[in-house]
Amino acid sequence: VIKCKAAVAWEAGKPLSLEEVEVAPPKAHEVRIKIVATAVCHTDAYTLSGADPEGCFPVILGHEGAGIVESVGEGVTKVKPGDTVIPLYIPQCGECKFCKNPKTNLCQKIRITQGKGLMPDGTRRFTCKGKQIHHFMGTSTFSEYTVVADISVAKIDAAAPLDKVCLLGCGISTGYGAAVNTAKVEPGSTCAVFGLGGVGLAVIMGCKIAGASRIIGIDLNKDKYAKAEDFGATECISPRDFKKPIQEVLVEMTDGGVDYSFECIGNVGVMRAALEACHKGWGVSVIVGVAAAGQEISTRPFQLVTGRTWKGTAFGGWKSVDSVPKLVTDYMSKKIKVDEFVTHTLPFDKINEAFELMHTGK
């Protein structure tokens, strides 16, 4: 058993608490990882807020991490102690019908236990003050050591800077993949990206790499425009600056609507606007943001009858074990940006400050 620091969420709506936790050794087909760097994502905040129907407490959150394998359980062959890895919230077992189907990346092998905050055998590896602590998204990167299933680990280039590539564990990969895998943006196309946070910037990067000629960023926070333009947005607009709904503005600006739109917020009203901003006959709108529990999307069926397509994406459609090492390689060879997404670097004990920075849009 390893004793280390972890940020524990004892209950919903309360700040994280830095505690000493005990991390049990990995069982069969499990890997124990020393986490070197972790990022914070809105999904962690969503669960912490209490809005997540799958939220279990007490829990160690975090799902954008990178580290070094400390030890492996029986039967683990893909990684060994000392390997540099990124833990994966969407695993890739290679055996289930989802893994065998090229149309999806949604491996279901450990989905049920993962959703309950448990390891695949139905137990937990974290203890704090005599209490068992839940796992989160199969990763729990807000701990100096974590235990994950062996199908939830991608071995990456040992030379990669872990304080940067941890972002490929969720946000950057999600947005970039939404553009290149899910939407399959084509050269010369016109795109609209709703929400210019980390995921929205990654969508813009993907649209630019795919050759889009016009990329319109939409956000209420104008402080985000300069960064969006650095990533490839050709213009940015705020819905507050117009009297009419933003979808009508976009249809007028683009002679009938955009070819591709992306919702990167998790707001069902914006999801509708993003679809309705698409061009009749061929427009495709991708839902990237995660809406709160129980919310529903709506539009007039005529929007779809007249040739628009509504799609969703999880982790940008990447088959995780296969794709994450390649994304790291693409970053190392400067094909994709990662460093530019990092706004602040804080010590672990300032984790609550990191959440505040995220909530204030900084």
PDB file of N, CA, C and O in Angstrom, residues 7 73 81 92 137 147 251 254 265 299-300 331:
ATOM      1  N   ALA A   7      -6.573  14.868  -3.716  1.00  0.00           N
ATOM      2  CA  ALA A   7      -7.634  15.857  -3.502  1.00  0.00           C
ATOM      3  C   ALA A   7      -8.952  15.090  -3.450  1.00  0.00           C
ATOM      4  O   ALA A   7      -9.402  14.558  -4.459  1.00  0.00           O
ATOM      5  N   GLY A  73      -0.431  -5.363 -12.049  1.00  0.00           N
ATOM      6  CA  GLY A  73      -0.997  -6.585 -11.498  1.00  0.00           C
ATOM      7  C   GLY A  73      -0.754  -7.769 -12.431  1.00  0.00           C
ATOM      8  O   GLY A  73      -0.208  -7.616 -13.539  1.00  0.00           O
ATOM      9  N   PRO A  81       6.455  -1.406 -15.293  1.00  0.00           N
ATOM     10  CA  PRO A  81       6.913  -0.312 -14.445  1.00  0.00           C
ATOM     11  C   PRO A  81       7.962   0.542 -15.163  1.00  0.00           C
ATOM     12  O   PRO A  81       8.829   0.014 -15.860  1.00  0.00           O
ATOM     13  N   GLN A  92     -10.089   0.835 -24.199  1.00  0.00           N
ATOM     14  CA  GLN A  92     -10.162   0.121 -25.480  1.00  0.00           C
ATOM     15  C   GLN A  92      -9.730  -1.317 -25.205  1.00  0.00           C
ATOM     16  O   GLN A  92      -8.535  -1.606 -25.129  1.00  0.00           O
ATOM     17  N   MET A 137     -14.391   8.101 -13.369  1.00  0.00           N
ATOM     18  CA  MET A 137     -14.163   7.942 -14.811  1.00  0.00           C
ATOM     19  C   MET A 137     -13.046   6.925 -15.096  1.00  0.00           C
ATOM     20  O   MET A 137     -12.390   6.971 -16.130  1.00  0.00           O
ATOM     21  N   VAL A 147      -4.930   3.843  -9.428  1.00  0.00           N
ATOM     22  CA  VAL A 147      -4.980   2.492 -10.002  1.00  0.00           C
ATOM     23  C   VAL A 147      -6.055   2.472 -11.081  1.00  0.00           C
ATOM     24  O   VAL A 147      -7.178   2.942 -10.854  1.00  0.00           O
ATOM     25  N   VAL A 251     -26.704  32.480 -40.362  1.00  0.00           N
ATOM     26  CA  VAL A 251     -27.266  32.144 -41.677  1.00  0.00           C
ATOM     27  C   VAL A 251     -27.079  33.320 -42.638  1.00  0.00           C
ATOM     28  O   VAL A 251     -26.707  33.143 -43.798  1.00  0.00           O
ATOM     29  N   THR A 254     -23.330  33.859 -43.691  1.00  0.00           N
ATOM     30  CA  THR A 254     -22.679  32.789 -44.463  1.00  0.00           C
ATOM     31  C   THR A 254     -23.480  32.363 -45.687  1.00  0.00           C
ATOM     32  O   THR A 254     -23.283  31.271 -46.209  1.00  0.00           O
ATOM     33  N   ILE A 265     -20.282  23.658 -25.178  1.00  0.00           N
ATOM     34  CA  ILE A 265     -20.649  24.282 -23.906  1.00  0.00           C
ATOM     35  C   ILE A 265     -21.422  23.309 -23.013  1.00  0.00           C
ATOM     36  O   ILE A 265     -21.158  23.210 -21.815  1.00  0.00           O
ATOM     37  N   THR A 299     -35.804  20.798 -31.641  1.00  0.00           N
ATOM     38  CA  THR A 299     -35.764  21.645 -32.832  1.00  0.00           C
ATOM     39  C   THR A 299     -37.003  21.251 -33.630  1.00  0.00           C
ATOM     40  O   THR A 299     -37.681  20.275 -33.295  1.00  0.00           O
ATOM     41  N   ARG A 300     -37.307  21.988 -34.693  1.00  0.00           N
ATOM     42  CA  ARG A 300     -38.415  21.556 -35.547  1.00  0.00           C
ATOM     43  C   ARG A 300     -37.903  20.442 -36.451  1.00  0.00           C
ATOM     44  O   ARG A 300     -36.820  20.565 -37.045  1.00  0.00           O
ATOM     45  N   TYR A 331       1.889  15.848 -31.598  1.00  0.00           N
ATOM     46  CA  TYR A 331       2.281  17.030 -30.820  1.00  0.00           C
ATOM     47  C   TYR A 331       3.806  17.197 -30.840  1.00  0.00           C
ATOM     48  O   TYR A 331       4.312  18.302 -31.073  1.00  0.00           O
TER      49      TYR A 331
END
